[in-house]
Tab-separated table of C-alpha atoms in Angstrom:
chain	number	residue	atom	x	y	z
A	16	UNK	CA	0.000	0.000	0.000
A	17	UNK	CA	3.091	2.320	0.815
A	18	UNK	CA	4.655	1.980	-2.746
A	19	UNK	CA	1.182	2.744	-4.377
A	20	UNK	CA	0.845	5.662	-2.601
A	21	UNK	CA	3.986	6.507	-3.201
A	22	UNK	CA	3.527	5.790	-6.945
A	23	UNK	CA	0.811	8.165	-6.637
A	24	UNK	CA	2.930	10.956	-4.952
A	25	UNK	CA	5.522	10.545	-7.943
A	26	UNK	CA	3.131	10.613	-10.685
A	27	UNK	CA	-0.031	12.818	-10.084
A	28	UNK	CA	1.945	16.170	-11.042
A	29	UNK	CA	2.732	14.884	-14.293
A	30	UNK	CA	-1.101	14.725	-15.586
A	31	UNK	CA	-1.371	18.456	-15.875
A	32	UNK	CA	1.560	18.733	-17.256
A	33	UNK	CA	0.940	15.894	-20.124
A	34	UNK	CA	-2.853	17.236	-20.467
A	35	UNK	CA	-1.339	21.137	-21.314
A	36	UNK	CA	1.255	19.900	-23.776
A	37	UNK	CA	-1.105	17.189	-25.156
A	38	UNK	CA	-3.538	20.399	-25.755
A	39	UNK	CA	-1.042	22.315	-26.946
A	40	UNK	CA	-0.022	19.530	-29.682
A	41	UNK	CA	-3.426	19.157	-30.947
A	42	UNK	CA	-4.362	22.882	-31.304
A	43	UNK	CA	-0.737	23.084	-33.284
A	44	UNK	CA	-1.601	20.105	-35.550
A	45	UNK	CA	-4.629	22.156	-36.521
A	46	UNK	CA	-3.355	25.467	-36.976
A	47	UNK	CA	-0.348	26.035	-39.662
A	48	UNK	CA	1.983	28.008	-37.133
A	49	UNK	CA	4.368	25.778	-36.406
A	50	UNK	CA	7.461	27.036	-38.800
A	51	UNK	CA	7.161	30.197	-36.958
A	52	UNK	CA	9.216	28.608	-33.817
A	53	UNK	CA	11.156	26.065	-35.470
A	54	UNK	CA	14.320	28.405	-36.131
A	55	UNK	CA	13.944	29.803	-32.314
A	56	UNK	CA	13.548	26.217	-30.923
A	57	UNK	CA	17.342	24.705	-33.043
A	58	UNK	CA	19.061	28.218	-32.572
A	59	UNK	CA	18.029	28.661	-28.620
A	60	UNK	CA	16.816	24.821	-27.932
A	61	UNK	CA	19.445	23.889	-25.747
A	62	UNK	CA	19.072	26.916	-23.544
A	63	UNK	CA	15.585	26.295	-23.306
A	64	UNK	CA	15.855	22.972	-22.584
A	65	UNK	CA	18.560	23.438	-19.129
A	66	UNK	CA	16.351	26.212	-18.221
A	67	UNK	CA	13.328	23.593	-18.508
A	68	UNK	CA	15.506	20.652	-16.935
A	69	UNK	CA	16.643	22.441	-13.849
A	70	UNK	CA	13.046	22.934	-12.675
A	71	UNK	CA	12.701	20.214	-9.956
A	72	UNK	CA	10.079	17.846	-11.690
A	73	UNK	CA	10.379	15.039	-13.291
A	74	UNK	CA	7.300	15.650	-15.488
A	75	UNK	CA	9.433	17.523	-17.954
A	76	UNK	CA	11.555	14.780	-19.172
A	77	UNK	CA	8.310	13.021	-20.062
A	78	UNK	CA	7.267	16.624	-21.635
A	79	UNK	CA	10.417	16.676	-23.741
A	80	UNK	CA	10.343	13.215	-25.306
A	81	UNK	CA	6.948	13.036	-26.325
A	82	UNK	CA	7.903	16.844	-27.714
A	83	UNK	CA	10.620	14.925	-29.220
A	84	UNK	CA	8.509	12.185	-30.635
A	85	UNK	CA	6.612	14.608	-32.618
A	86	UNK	CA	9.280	16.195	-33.949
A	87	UNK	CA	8.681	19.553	-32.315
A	88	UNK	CA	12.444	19.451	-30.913
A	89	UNK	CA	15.437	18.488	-31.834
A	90	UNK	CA	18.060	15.632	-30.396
A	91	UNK	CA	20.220	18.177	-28.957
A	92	UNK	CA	17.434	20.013	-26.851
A	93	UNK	CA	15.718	16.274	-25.572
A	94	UNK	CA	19.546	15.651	-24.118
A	95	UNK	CA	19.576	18.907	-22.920
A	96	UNK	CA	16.853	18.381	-20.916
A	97	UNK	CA	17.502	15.674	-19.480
A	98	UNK	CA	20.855	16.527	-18.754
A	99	UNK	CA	20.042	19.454	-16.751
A	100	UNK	CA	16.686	17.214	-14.850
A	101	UNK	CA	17.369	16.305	-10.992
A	102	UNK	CA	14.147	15.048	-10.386
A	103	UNK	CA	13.665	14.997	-6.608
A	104	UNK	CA	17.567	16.188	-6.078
A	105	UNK	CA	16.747	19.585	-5.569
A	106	UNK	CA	13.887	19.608	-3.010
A	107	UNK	CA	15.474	16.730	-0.799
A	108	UNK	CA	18.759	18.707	-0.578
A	109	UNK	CA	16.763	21.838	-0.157
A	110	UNK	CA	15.850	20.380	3.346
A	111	UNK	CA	19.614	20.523	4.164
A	112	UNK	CA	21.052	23.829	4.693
A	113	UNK	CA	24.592	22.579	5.130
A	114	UNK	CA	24.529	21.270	1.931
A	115	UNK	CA	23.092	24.188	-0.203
A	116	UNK	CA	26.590	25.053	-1.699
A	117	UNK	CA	26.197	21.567	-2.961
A	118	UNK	CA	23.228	21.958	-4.645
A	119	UNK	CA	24.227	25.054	-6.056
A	120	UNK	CA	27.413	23.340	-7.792
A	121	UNK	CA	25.141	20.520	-8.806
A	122	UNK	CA	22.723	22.994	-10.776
A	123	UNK	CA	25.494	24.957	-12.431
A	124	UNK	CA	27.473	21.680	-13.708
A	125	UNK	CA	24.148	20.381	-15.021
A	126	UNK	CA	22.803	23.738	-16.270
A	127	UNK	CA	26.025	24.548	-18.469
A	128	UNK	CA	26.771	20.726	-19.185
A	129	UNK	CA	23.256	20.438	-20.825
A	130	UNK	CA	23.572	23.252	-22.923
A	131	UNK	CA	27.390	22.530	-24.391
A	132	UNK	CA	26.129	18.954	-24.998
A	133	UNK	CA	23.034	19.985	-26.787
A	134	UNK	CA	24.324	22.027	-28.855
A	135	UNK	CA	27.353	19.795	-29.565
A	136	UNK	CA	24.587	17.325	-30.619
A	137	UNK	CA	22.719	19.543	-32.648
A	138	UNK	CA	25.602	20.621	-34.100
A	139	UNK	CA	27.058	16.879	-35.363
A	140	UNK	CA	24.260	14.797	-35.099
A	141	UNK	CA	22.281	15.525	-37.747
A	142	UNK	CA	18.458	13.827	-36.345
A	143	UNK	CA	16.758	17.536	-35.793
A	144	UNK	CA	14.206	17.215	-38.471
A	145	UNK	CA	11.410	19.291	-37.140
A	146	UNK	CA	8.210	19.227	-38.795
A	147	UNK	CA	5.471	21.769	-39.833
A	148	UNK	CA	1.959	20.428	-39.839
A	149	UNK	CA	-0.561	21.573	-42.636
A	150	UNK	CA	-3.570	23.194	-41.779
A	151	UNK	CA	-5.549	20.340	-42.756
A	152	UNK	CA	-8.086	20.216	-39.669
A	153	UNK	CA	-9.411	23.981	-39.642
A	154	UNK	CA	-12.594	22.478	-39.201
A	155	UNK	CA	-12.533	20.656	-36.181
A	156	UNK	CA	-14.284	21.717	-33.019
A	157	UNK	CA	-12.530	22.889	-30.458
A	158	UNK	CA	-14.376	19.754	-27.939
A	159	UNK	CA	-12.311	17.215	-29.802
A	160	UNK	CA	-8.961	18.681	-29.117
A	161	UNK	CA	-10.064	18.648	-25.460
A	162	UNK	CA	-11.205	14.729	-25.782
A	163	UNK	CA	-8.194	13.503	-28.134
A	164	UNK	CA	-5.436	15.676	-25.437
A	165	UNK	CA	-7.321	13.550	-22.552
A	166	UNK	CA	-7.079	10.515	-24.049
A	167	UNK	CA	-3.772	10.839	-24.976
A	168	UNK	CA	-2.689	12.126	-21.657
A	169	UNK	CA	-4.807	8.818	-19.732
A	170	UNK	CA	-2.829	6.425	-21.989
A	171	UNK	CA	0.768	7.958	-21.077
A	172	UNK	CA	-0.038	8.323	-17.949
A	173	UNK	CA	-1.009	4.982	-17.446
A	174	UNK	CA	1.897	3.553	-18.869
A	175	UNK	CA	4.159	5.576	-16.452
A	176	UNK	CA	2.258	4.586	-13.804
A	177	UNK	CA	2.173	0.929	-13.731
A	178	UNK	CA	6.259	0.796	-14.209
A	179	UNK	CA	6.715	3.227	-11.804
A	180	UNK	CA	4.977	1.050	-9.708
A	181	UNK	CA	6.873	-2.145	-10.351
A	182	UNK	CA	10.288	0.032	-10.877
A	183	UNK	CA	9.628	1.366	-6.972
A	184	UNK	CA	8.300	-2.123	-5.455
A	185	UNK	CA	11.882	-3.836	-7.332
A	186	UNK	CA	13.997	-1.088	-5.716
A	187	UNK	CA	11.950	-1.709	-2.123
A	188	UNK	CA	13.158	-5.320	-1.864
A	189	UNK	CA	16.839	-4.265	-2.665
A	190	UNK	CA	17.182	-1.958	0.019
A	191	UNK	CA	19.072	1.162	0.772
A	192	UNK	CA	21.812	-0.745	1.936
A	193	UNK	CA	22.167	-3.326	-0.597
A	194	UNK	CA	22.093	0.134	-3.119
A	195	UNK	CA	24.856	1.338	-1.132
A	196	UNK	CA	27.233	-1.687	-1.317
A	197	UNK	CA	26.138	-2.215	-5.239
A	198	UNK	CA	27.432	1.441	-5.622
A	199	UNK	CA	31.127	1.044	-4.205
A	200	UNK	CA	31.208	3.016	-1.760
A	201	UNK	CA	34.789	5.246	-1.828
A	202	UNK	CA	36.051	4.026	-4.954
A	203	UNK	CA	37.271	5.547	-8.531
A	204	UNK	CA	34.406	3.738	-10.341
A	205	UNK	CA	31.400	4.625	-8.364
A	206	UNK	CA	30.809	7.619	-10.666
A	207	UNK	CA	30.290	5.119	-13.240
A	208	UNK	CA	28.161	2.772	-11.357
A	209	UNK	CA	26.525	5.521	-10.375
A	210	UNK	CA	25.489	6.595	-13.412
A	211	UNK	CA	24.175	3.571	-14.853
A	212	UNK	CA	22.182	3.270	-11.291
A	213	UNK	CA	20.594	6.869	-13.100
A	214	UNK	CA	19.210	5.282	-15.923
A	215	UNK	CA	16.359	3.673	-14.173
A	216	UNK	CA	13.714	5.511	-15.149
A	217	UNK	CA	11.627	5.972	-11.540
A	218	UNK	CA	11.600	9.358	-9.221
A	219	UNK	CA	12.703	7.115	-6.835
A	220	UNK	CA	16.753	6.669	-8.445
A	221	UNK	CA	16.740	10.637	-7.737
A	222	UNK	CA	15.869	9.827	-4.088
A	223	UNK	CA	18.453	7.158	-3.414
A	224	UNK	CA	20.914	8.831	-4.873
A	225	UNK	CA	20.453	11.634	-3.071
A	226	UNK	CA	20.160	10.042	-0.013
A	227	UNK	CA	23.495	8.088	-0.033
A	228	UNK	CA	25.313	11.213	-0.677
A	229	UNK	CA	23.520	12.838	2.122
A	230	UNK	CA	24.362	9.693	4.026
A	231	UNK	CA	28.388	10.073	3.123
A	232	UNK	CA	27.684	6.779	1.034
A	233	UNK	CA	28.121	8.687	-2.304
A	234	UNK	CA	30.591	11.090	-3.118
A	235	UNK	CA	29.707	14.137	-5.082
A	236	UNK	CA	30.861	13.182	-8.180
A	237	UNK	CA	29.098	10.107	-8.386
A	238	UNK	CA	25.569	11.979	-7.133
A	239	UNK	CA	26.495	14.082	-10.195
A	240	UNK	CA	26.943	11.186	-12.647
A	241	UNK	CA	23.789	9.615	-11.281
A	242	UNK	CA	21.870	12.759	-11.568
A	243	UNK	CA	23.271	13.503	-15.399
A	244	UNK	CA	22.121	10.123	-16.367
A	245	UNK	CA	18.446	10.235	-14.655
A	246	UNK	CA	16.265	11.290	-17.287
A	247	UNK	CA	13.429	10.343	-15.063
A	248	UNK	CA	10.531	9.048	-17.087
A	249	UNK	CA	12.026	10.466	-20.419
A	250	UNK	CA	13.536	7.183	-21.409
A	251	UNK	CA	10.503	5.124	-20.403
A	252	UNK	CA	8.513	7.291	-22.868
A	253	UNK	CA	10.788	6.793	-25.744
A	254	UNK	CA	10.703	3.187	-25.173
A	255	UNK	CA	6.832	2.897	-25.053
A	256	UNK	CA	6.216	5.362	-28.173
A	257	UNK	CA	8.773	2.748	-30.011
A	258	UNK	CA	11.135	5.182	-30.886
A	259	UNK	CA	14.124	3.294	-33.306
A	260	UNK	CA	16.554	1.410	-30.645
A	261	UNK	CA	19.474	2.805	-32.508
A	262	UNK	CA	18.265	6.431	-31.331
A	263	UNK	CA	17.682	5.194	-27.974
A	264	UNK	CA	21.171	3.899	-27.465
A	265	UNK	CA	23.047	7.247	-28.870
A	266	UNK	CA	20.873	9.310	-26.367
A	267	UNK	CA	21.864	6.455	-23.586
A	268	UNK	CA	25.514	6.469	-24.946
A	269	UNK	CA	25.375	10.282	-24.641
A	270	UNK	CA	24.016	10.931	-21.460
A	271	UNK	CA	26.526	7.997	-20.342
A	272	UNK	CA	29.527	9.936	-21.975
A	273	UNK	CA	28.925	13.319	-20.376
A	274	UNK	CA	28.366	11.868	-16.613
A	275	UNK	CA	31.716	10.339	-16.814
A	276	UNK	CA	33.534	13.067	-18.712
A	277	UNK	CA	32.513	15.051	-15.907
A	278	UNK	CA	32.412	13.067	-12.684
A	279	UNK	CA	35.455	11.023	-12.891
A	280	UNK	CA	38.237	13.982	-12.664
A	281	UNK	CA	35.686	14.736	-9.765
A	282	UNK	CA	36.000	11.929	-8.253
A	283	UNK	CA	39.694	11.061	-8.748
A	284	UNK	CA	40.305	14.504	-7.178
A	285	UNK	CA	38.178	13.399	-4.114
A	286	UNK	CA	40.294	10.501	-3.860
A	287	UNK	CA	43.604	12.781	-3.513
C-alpha cells in the first residue's frame, strides 16, 4: 500500500503537465503556425531545454520526449533536458542547509553541461528534423482537441504509472543498503556505477541517490553522474512510443559519456 501511494505521490503532477502539452499539440496540428518557432527552438533549444531541466520535476523529461517524438524538438534540446533534470535532487537537498553550496554546484554543472552537450549534438548529429503540420483540420471543433489531449494524456499516464509502480516495489526489496554496497562506496568507479544506477527511469533513483550522498555513502561526483544520467521518465517514454533502438542507445551512450567526462576527474580529485 506504501509503494502505491507513493507511486501516486511521484506521478499525479505529471497529468497536468501531459494534459497542457497534449492540448497544446493538438491545437498546433490544426493550426499552420508551427514554422514560426522552429528556427527559435534549433538556434536557442538547448538553452531552453537546461532552463526547462533544472526545474525540480520530473514531469518535464516526459514533456520533452513526447515533444521529441513529434518532432517539435530536436536531439540536442531532448539531451539537454535531461541533462540538466534532478528530479527529486533539488527539493530533498533543499531540506539541508549545510549542503546548499552543494546543490548550487550541482545545478550549475548540469545547467552549463546540458547546454554545451546539446548544442554539440545539434551541431554533429544531424536527427533535428522538425516538422510543420498543414492546416488540414481547420474544421474541427474545439471539444475534440479537449477529448483527443485527454485521451492521450490517460494512456501515457497509465503507462508511467504501472512501471513506476513495479520500478519502486523492485527497488523496495533491494534496500538502501544493498544500493549502497552495489554502488562502491569510496572508490574511482562509483561515478560510473553511479550513473548507470541513473538510468532507471523511476523518481525514486533521484531519491536514493540523493540520499546516499547525504548519508556520506556517495561522493559528489558520483551523485552528479547519477543525476546527469536520470532522465526520469524520459527514457521510459521513448521506449513505449517505439522510438528506433538505434536512437535510444546514442541518447543512452550520450548521457553515459557526459556523466563520466565530468564526474570522474571529480572523483579522482576526491580521492587525492
Amino acid at each position: 500500500m506504501d509503494i502505491l501511494i507513493d507511486t501516486i505521490k511521484d506521478t499525479y503532477l505529471i497529468l497536468p503537465i501531459l494534459f497542457i502539452m497534449y492540448l497544446c499539440l493538438e491545437y498546433f496540428e490544426h493550426k499552420n503556425i508551427n514554422q514560426h518557432f522552429d528556427k527559435y527552438l534549433i538556434r536557442y533549444g538547448p538553452i531552453f531545454g537546461a532552463l526547462l531541466g533544472i526545474i525540480p520535476q520530473c514531469g518535464f523529461g516526459v514533456l520533452a520526449s513526447l515533444l521529441f517524438i513529434e518532432k517539435r524538438i530536436t536531439l540536442g534540446t531532448l539531451i539537454s533536458v535531461f541533462i540538466a533534470t534532478s528530479d527529486e535532487a533539488i527539493p530533498i537537498l533543499l531540506t539541508s542547509p549545510e549542503l546548499y553550496s552543494s546543490l548550487l554546484e550541482i545545478i550549475i554543472f548540469k545547467f552549463i553541461l546540458a547546454i554545451l552537450i546539446g548544442y554539440l549534438v545539434d551541431v554533429f548529429i544531424k536527427e533535428n528534423h522538425l516538422t510543420s503540420q498543414k492546416d488540414t483540420h481547420d474544421h474541427c471543433h474545439n471539444h475534440s482537441l479537449f477529448i483527443e489531449a485527454f485521451l492521450r494524456t490517460i494512456k501515457i499516464y497509465a503507462f508511467i504509472f504501472v512501471v513506476n509502480f513495479i520500478l519502486s516495489a523492485a527497488i523496495e526489496m533491494i534496500g538502501t543498503d544493498q544500493l549502497s554496497y552495489i554502488l562502491l562506496d569510496n572508490s574511482l568507479l562509483q561515478p560510473v556505477v553511479s550513473a548507470i544506477f541513473g538510468f532507471i527511469p523511476n523518481c525514486a533513483a533521484s531519491v536514493i541517490l540523493t540520499q546516499l550522498y547525504m548519508n556520506q555513502a556517495l561522493s559528489f561526483a558520483s551523485l552528479l553522474a547519477g543525476l546527469i544520467t536520470n532522465a526520469g521518465l524520459g527514457i521510459l517514454v521513448l521506449l513505449q512510443n517505439k522510438v528506433n533502438t538505434a536512437t535510444i542507445l546514442k541518447i543512452c551512450l550520450i548521457l553515459l559519456m557526459s556523466a563520466l567526462f565530468v564526474s570522474l576527474p571529480l572523483q579522482w580529485l576526491h580521492l587525492h
